[in-house]
Amino acid sequence: MLLMYGAAALSAFKKNRLLADLQQTLPAIIAIDDRYLHFVDTSEALSEQEITRLQALLEYGPGEATGPFAADREVATESKIRLVVPRPGTWSPWSSKATDILHNCGLTQVRRVERGITYEVICSRQLSITELLLLDSQLHDRMTQAVFDQPEQGALLFQDAQPQPLELVDILGVGKAALVDANQQMGLALAPDEIDYLYDSFMQLRRNPSDVELMMFAQANSEHCRHKIFNASWTVDGEPQEHSLFAMIRNTHRLAPEGVLSAYADNAAVMSGPLAGRFFPDPHSNEYRFHKEEIPILMKVETHNHPTAIAPFPGAATGSGGEIRDEGATGRGAKPKAGLTGFSVSNLRLPGREQPWEEDFGKPAHIASALDIMIEGPLGGAAFNNEFGRPNLCGYFRTFEEQVELGNGWSEVRGYHKPIMIAGGYGNIRPQHVQKGQVEAGARLIVLGGPAMLIGLGGGAASSMAAGASNEQLDFASVQRDNPEMERRCQEVIDRCWQLGDANPIRFIHDVGAGGLSNALPELVKDAGRGGHFQLRMIPSAEAQLSPLEIWCNEAQERYVLAVDNSDLAAFEAICSRERCPYAVVGEATGEQWIRLQDAHFGNSPIDLPMNVLFGKPPKMHRQAMSIPRGFRNPQLEGIEPGEALSRV
């Protein structure tokens, strides 16, 4: 393994901001310094010429490459060296891109290059063990990174790991109690009637369910994915209601469908657009020109509230990323054009500038404060849009937190401790691609985009839990991490496909969001009226030690699932190769309404279910509601200055 230092990792602004954040919790810190450190794993020794070429490629950024801190000056006695690296056993997105570049530059002996950031933290005194742990927690993201003491520990990045095995839940031996325990331990957010449904289904199959099957069911049937509350039947004040909430929402379209080409049936809605010229390259000559045609307009707005409450920057960033993917995965492929982000939070309580109406009601310990959400969240949304290459043109921002009197001496606090994070946007789609295509049995099922990683596990179920029902570890594990550059590569592939017009090789496309592949691939074959036969080990993975559940159910971002006919597979593969976009054929559509997932490594089948168990008729939710009589007091206007009152509006 070779070690090569690079330039400073942080800009002056980011370094000063990090220092200020550290000093808030660790006042003994005086200053910090930083630089990149590259770890290079080679299959054989490099020549001097090759090492020179490697050094030149690893010298990037605004500063000059330097050596370790001790080479610059004597390291202070009261300083600590902390090395933040990708979590051992994983491939970082940077590593995938950089290794590819080195190979294209002739350095094929490099098996892999990885990058870390080494920090020198200078303190007025020695830090205690507790303070050192607090420092490490602020320097790295524990979902994707680790902290080393010495550069030589970087060899751990290249150690091979063994896959973890499948687990079964013993309902045949223990009974329904085994499902109840699994529901709690795995954070599945299953209702009692859903546990009954699963127990009955697997008893009819005469076998124990796997942990993969249970997590897949939980994701596919979560509130996030199935909208069980919005589709529920209601009784209000003892009176059955004629319409569900979702039926009321759809009523506008039912009464006025003119101009709507697709609604409530795909990843985004589509309405008719004008006749105009679209500027994109001719797929045959590769020359840019105007293509005069009707240009339907697609639109999408969705929320990403739970992840933004837990980790505002990645939560908002992946909220925007997921909305962009929804636009691109509409019909048989579309083009996102412009976006928006919006936030509703509780009172900010700016330090030193608290407003008279801002009482401190406290907040749950596992979520970010309203101020932290509004500092980090908009930056996350803006960063993803900018790095993907889509203008984020508009949005909104509101605060509300109030103690409301309910009468009879009772009151409640209402606000947005769990924020609303809205991501939305507009795009275009070609007329012939508005509707999904027909998927024939035998069609290839493809994962397009980045590899599986142990991030965002169980996000659909976690965001569907009742407030207070989850725990901090499950909440943090459910937050995804963003990679807009990979999403841009995927979008370039989709663009090349829809530009082919009637020759578009994409028959069917969905984005990978809540529940990961465990929701996206079964949903694809269900919507296409097919079953699916999948190979687990064909799914690209950045972590060798992942269990079948972790490969199938993680929510690693920037992925799409597609159906492509065998006759079009070569053309699709050529487009992916041109755009340097990872893809993998992971299965095929079947005529049988069954979903099978085979694991060649362990020689078993983590999933072997009829489709109707997963998407059949789980118990429909019914909700009861009662109107609460309210007694309103007359406003107390005495002693209020009009100018002061206006300043509070």
mmCIF file of C-alpha atoms in Angstrom, residues 251-427:
data_model
loop_
_atom_site.group_PDB
_atom_site.id
_atom_site.type_symbol
_atom_site.label_atom_id
_atom_site.label_comp_id
_atom_site.label_asym_id
_atom_site.label_seq_id
_atom_site.Cartn_x
_atom_site.Cartn_y
_atom_site.Cartn_z
ATOM 1 C CA ASN A 251 -61.540 14.364 -7.032
ATOM 2 C CA THR A 252 -60.198 17.514 -8.715
ATOM 3 C CA HIS A 253 -58.711 15.454 -11.527
ATOM 4 C CA ARG A 254 -61.893 13.364 -11.764
ATOM 5 C CA LEU A 255 -63.979 16.500 -12.276
ATOM 6 C CA ALA A 256 -61.539 18.315 -14.575
ATOM 7 C CA PRO A 257 -59.293 15.845 -16.452
ATOM 8 C CA GLU A 258 -58.779 18.043 -19.518
ATOM 9 C CA GLY A 259 -55.149 18.406 -20.503
ATOM 10 C CA VAL A 260 -53.905 15.802 -18.011
ATOM 11 C CA LEU A 261 -52.037 12.962 -19.713
ATOM 12 C CA SER A 262 -51.061 11.041 -16.587
ATOM 13 C CA ALA A 263 -51.946 11.504 -12.902
ATOM 14 C CA TYR A 264 -51.688 9.333 -9.774
ATOM 15 C CA ALA A 265 -50.341 6.472 -11.884
ATOM 16 C CA ASP A 266 -46.614 7.108 -12.284
ATOM 17 C CA ASN A 267 -43.627 8.692 -10.579
ATOM 18 C CA ALA A 268 -44.734 12.170 -11.712
ATOM 19 C CA ALA A 269 -47.813 13.717 -13.291
ATOM 20 C CA VAL A 270 -47.860 14.811 -16.940
ATOM 21 C CA MET A 271 -49.990 17.435 -18.678
ATOM 22 C CA SER A 272 -50.118 18.428 -22.319
ATOM 23 C CA GLY A 273 -47.682 21.086 -23.478
ATOM 24 C CA PRO A 274 -47.031 23.350 -26.447
ATOM 25 C CA LEU A 275 -45.668 22.603 -29.894
ATOM 26 C CA ALA A 276 -42.072 23.836 -29.869
ATOM 27 C CA GLY A 277 -38.512 22.937 -30.771
ATOM 28 C CA ARG A 278 -36.471 20.852 -28.327
ATOM 29 C CA PHE A 279 -32.710 21.246 -28.630
ATOM 30 C CA PHE A 280 -30.833 17.953 -28.275
ATOM 31 C CA PRO A 281 -28.465 15.845 -30.393
ATOM 32 C CA ASP A 282 -29.802 13.787 -33.253
ATOM 33 C CA PRO A 283 -29.268 10.150 -32.159
ATOM 34 C CA HIS A 284 -28.083 9.148 -35.652
ATOM 35 C CA SER A 285 -25.797 12.044 -36.664
ATOM 36 C CA ASN A 286 -24.904 13.200 -33.114
ATOM 37 C CA GLU A 287 -25.454 16.783 -34.274
ATOM 38 C CA TYR A 288 -27.395 19.147 -32.026
ATOM 39 C CA ARG A 289 -30.537 20.498 -33.664
ATOM 40 C CA PHE A 290 -34.096 21.543 -32.865
ATOM 41 C CA HIS A 291 -36.753 18.818 -32.903
ATOM 42 C CA LYS A 292 -40.195 20.339 -33.444
ATOM 43 C CA GLU A 293 -42.814 18.364 -31.533
ATOM 44 C CA GLU A 294 -45.365 18.604 -28.754
ATOM 45 C CA ILE A 295 -43.628 18.925 -25.389
ATOM 46 C CA PRO A 296 -45.707 17.527 -22.516
ATOM 47 C CA ILE A 297 -44.846 18.971 -19.100
ATOM 48 C CA LEU A 298 -44.257 16.742 -16.102
ATOM 49 C CA MET A 299 -44.355 17.883 -12.474
ATOM 50 C CA LYS A 300 -43.625 16.365 -9.106
ATOM 51 C CA VAL A 301 -43.712 17.474 -5.469
ATOM 52 C CA GLU A 302 -42.935 15.187 -2.544
ATOM 53 C CA THR A 303 -41.724 15.438 1.037
ATOM 54 C CA HIS A 304 -38.637 14.059 2.798
ATOM 55 C CA ASN A 305 -39.526 14.926 6.368
ATOM 56 C CA HIS A 306 -38.172 12.102 8.517
ATOM 57 C CA PRO A 307 -34.599 12.051 7.111
ATOM 58 C CA THR A 308 -34.406 15.862 7.268
ATOM 59 C CA ALA A 309 -35.430 15.784 10.936
ATOM 60 C CA ILE A 310 -32.648 13.307 11.764
ATOM 61 C CA ALA A 311 -29.805 14.602 9.547
ATOM 62 C CA PRO A 312 -30.831 17.856 7.796
ATOM 63 C CA PHE A 313 -28.141 18.165 5.102
ATOM 64 C CA PRO A 314 -28.227 14.604 3.685
ATOM 65 C CA GLY A 315 -31.959 14.384 4.384
ATOM 66 C CA ALA A 316 -32.759 17.433 2.266
ATOM 67 C CA ALA A 317 -30.123 16.552 -0.359
ATOM 68 C CA THR A 318 -31.541 13.067 -0.930
ATOM 69 C CA GLY A 319 -35.043 14.533 -0.863
ATOM 70 C CA SER A 320 -34.153 16.636 -3.896
ATOM 71 C CA GLY A 321 -32.298 13.706 -5.445
ATOM 72 C CA GLY A 322 -35.290 11.401 -5.073
ATOM 73 C CA GLU A 323 -37.635 13.941 -6.625
ATOM 74 C CA ILE A 324 -35.262 14.386 -9.585
ATOM 75 C CA ARG A 325 -35.181 10.605 -10.067
ATOM 76 C CA ASP A 326 -38.979 10.477 -9.979
ATOM 77 C CA GLU A 327 -39.074 12.950 -12.850
ATOM 78 C CA GLY A 328 -36.464 11.052 -14.870
ATOM 79 C CA ALA A 329 -38.278 7.740 -14.245
ATOM 80 C CA THR A 330 -41.661 8.939 -15.523
ATOM 81 C CA GLY A 331 -43.130 7.009 -18.439
ATOM 82 C CA ARG A 332 -40.277 5.494 -20.430
ATOM 83 C CA GLY A 333 -37.793 8.189 -19.399
ATOM 84 C CA ALA A 334 -37.999 11.974 -19.091
ATOM 85 C CA LYS A 335 -35.903 15.115 -18.544
ATOM 86 C CA PRO A 336 -35.900 17.053 -15.212
ATOM 87 C CA LYS A 337 -35.607 20.804 -15.839
ATOM 88 C CA ALA A 338 -36.090 23.029 -12.749
ATOM 89 C CA GLY A 339 -36.701 22.496 -9.052
ATOM 90 C CA LEU A 340 -37.969 23.930 -5.792
ATOM 91 C CA THR A 341 -37.391 23.235 -2.090
ATOM 92 C CA GLY A 342 -39.458 24.281 0.912
ATOM 93 C CA PHE A 343 -39.291 23.987 4.697
ATOM 94 C CA SER A 344 -41.755 24.258 7.591
ATOM 95 C CA VAL A 345 -40.095 24.141 11.016
ATOM 96 C CA SER A 346 -40.769 25.101 14.625
ATOM 97 C CA ASN A 347 -39.517 28.393 16.106
ATOM 98 C CA LEU A 348 -35.866 29.089 15.289
ATOM 99 C CA ARG A 349 -34.875 30.737 18.623
ATOM 100 C CA LEU A 350 -31.835 32.426 17.090
ATOM 101 C CA PRO A 351 -29.203 32.814 19.841
ATOM 102 C CA GLY A 352 -29.322 36.366 21.155
ATOM 103 C CA ARG A 353 -32.298 37.223 18.917
ATOM 104 C CA GLU A 354 -35.141 35.208 20.447
ATOM 105 C CA GLN A 355 -38.550 36.624 19.640
ATOM 106 C CA PRO A 356 -41.158 37.368 22.355
ATOM 107 C CA TRP A 357 -43.510 34.603 21.173
ATOM 108 C CA GLU A 358 -40.778 31.928 21.018
ATOM 109 C CA GLU A 359 -41.197 29.804 24.132
ATOM 110 C CA ASP A 360 -38.780 26.931 24.689
ATOM 111 C CA PHE A 361 -40.956 23.816 24.767
ATOM 112 C CA GLY A 362 -37.981 21.489 24.213
ATOM 113 C CA LYS A 363 -37.590 18.816 21.531
ATOM 114 C CA PRO A 364 -36.872 15.076 21.258
ATOM 115 C CA ALA A 365 -33.165 14.377 21.637
ATOM 116 C CA HIS A 366 -32.858 12.330 18.418
ATOM 117 C CA ILE A 367 -33.958 15.066 15.997
ATOM 118 C CA ALA A 368 -32.219 18.269 14.923
ATOM 119 C CA SER A 369 -33.363 21.663 16.150
ATOM 120 C CA ALA A 370 -35.369 23.969 13.893
ATOM 121 C CA LEU A 371 -32.343 26.261 13.605
ATOM 122 C CA ASP A 372 -30.004 23.429 12.612
ATOM 123 C CA ILE A 373 -32.555 22.232 10.049
ATOM 124 C CA MET A 374 -32.727 25.692 8.476
ATOM 125 C CA ILE A 375 -28.933 26.074 8.489
ATOM 126 C CA GLU A 376 -28.183 22.667 6.969
ATOM 127 C CA GLY A 377 -31.349 21.630 5.104
ATOM 128 C CA PRO A 378 -31.482 24.367 2.424
ATOM 129 C CA LEU A 379 -27.758 23.862 1.797
ATOM 130 C CA GLY A 380 -28.334 20.144 1.233
ATOM 131 C CA GLY A 381 -31.163 20.728 -1.229
ATOM 132 C CA ALA A 382 -29.251 23.461 -3.074
ATOM 133 C CA ALA A 383 -26.043 21.414 -3.174
ATOM 134 C CA PHE A 384 -27.706 18.402 -4.778
ATOM 135 C CA ASN A 385 -29.519 20.491 -7.383
ATOM 136 C CA ASN A 386 -26.335 22.424 -8.233
ATOM 137 C CA GLU A 387 -24.101 19.359 -8.414
ATOM 138 C CA PHE A 388 -26.652 17.436 -10.466
ATOM 139 C CA GLY A 389 -26.969 20.407 -12.825
ATOM 140 C CA ARG A 390 -30.576 21.498 -12.333
ATOM 141 C CA PRO A 391 -31.512 25.068 -11.351
ATOM 142 C CA ASN A 392 -33.421 25.265 -8.061
ATOM 143 C CA LEU A 393 -35.586 28.279 -8.836
ATOM 144 C CA CYS A 394 -37.992 28.746 -5.942
ATOM 145 C CA GLY A 395 -39.266 27.523 -2.600
ATOM 146 C CA TYR A 396 -40.784 28.614 0.688
ATOM 147 C CA PHE A 397 -39.918 28.842 4.405
ATOM 148 C CA ARG A 398 -42.313 28.955 7.381
ATOM 149 C CA THR A 399 -42.013 28.666 11.151
ATOM 150 C CA PHE A 400 -44.799 27.772 13.571
ATOM 151 C CA GLU A 401 -44.805 26.586 17.175
ATOM 152 C CA GLU A 402 -47.638 27.457 19.541
ATOM 153 C CA GLN A 403 -49.263 26.262 22.740
ATOM 154 C CA VAL A 404 -52.965 25.869 21.936
ATOM 155 C CA GLU A 405 -55.695 25.842 24.589
ATOM 156 C CA LEU A 406 -58.092 22.901 24.204
ATOM 157 C CA GLY A 407 -60.505 23.876 26.968
ATOM 158 C CA ASN A 408 -61.185 22.369 30.395
ATOM 159 C CA GLY A 409 -57.657 23.295 31.436
ATOM 160 C CA TRP A 410 -56.023 21.192 28.702
ATOM 161 C CA SER A 411 -53.539 22.460 26.115
ATOM 162 C CA GLU A 412 -51.143 21.051 23.534
ATOM 163 C CA VAL A 413 -48.059 22.289 21.727
ATOM 164 C CA ARG A 414 -48.366 22.368 17.942
ATOM 165 C CA GLY A 415 -45.443 22.938 15.632
ATOM 166 C CA TYR A 416 -43.031 21.408 13.139
ATOM 167 C CA HIS A 417 -40.440 19.669 15.335
ATOM 168 C CA LYS A 418 -40.651 16.998 12.644
ATOM 169 C CA PRO A 419 -40.246 19.397 9.721
ATOM 170 C CA ILE A 420 -41.881 19.484 6.342
ATOM 171 C CA MET A 421 -39.177 19.287 3.684
ATOM 172 C CA ILE A 422 -40.700 19.661 0.207
ATOM 173 C CA ALA A 423 -38.810 18.874 -2.980
ATOM 174 C CA GLY A 424 -40.449 19.507 -6.325
ATOM 175 C CA GLY A 425 -39.802 20.300 -9.921
ATOM 176 C CA TYR A 426 -40.813 20.502 -13.562
ATOM 177 C CA GLY A 427 -39.554 18.620 -16.578
#
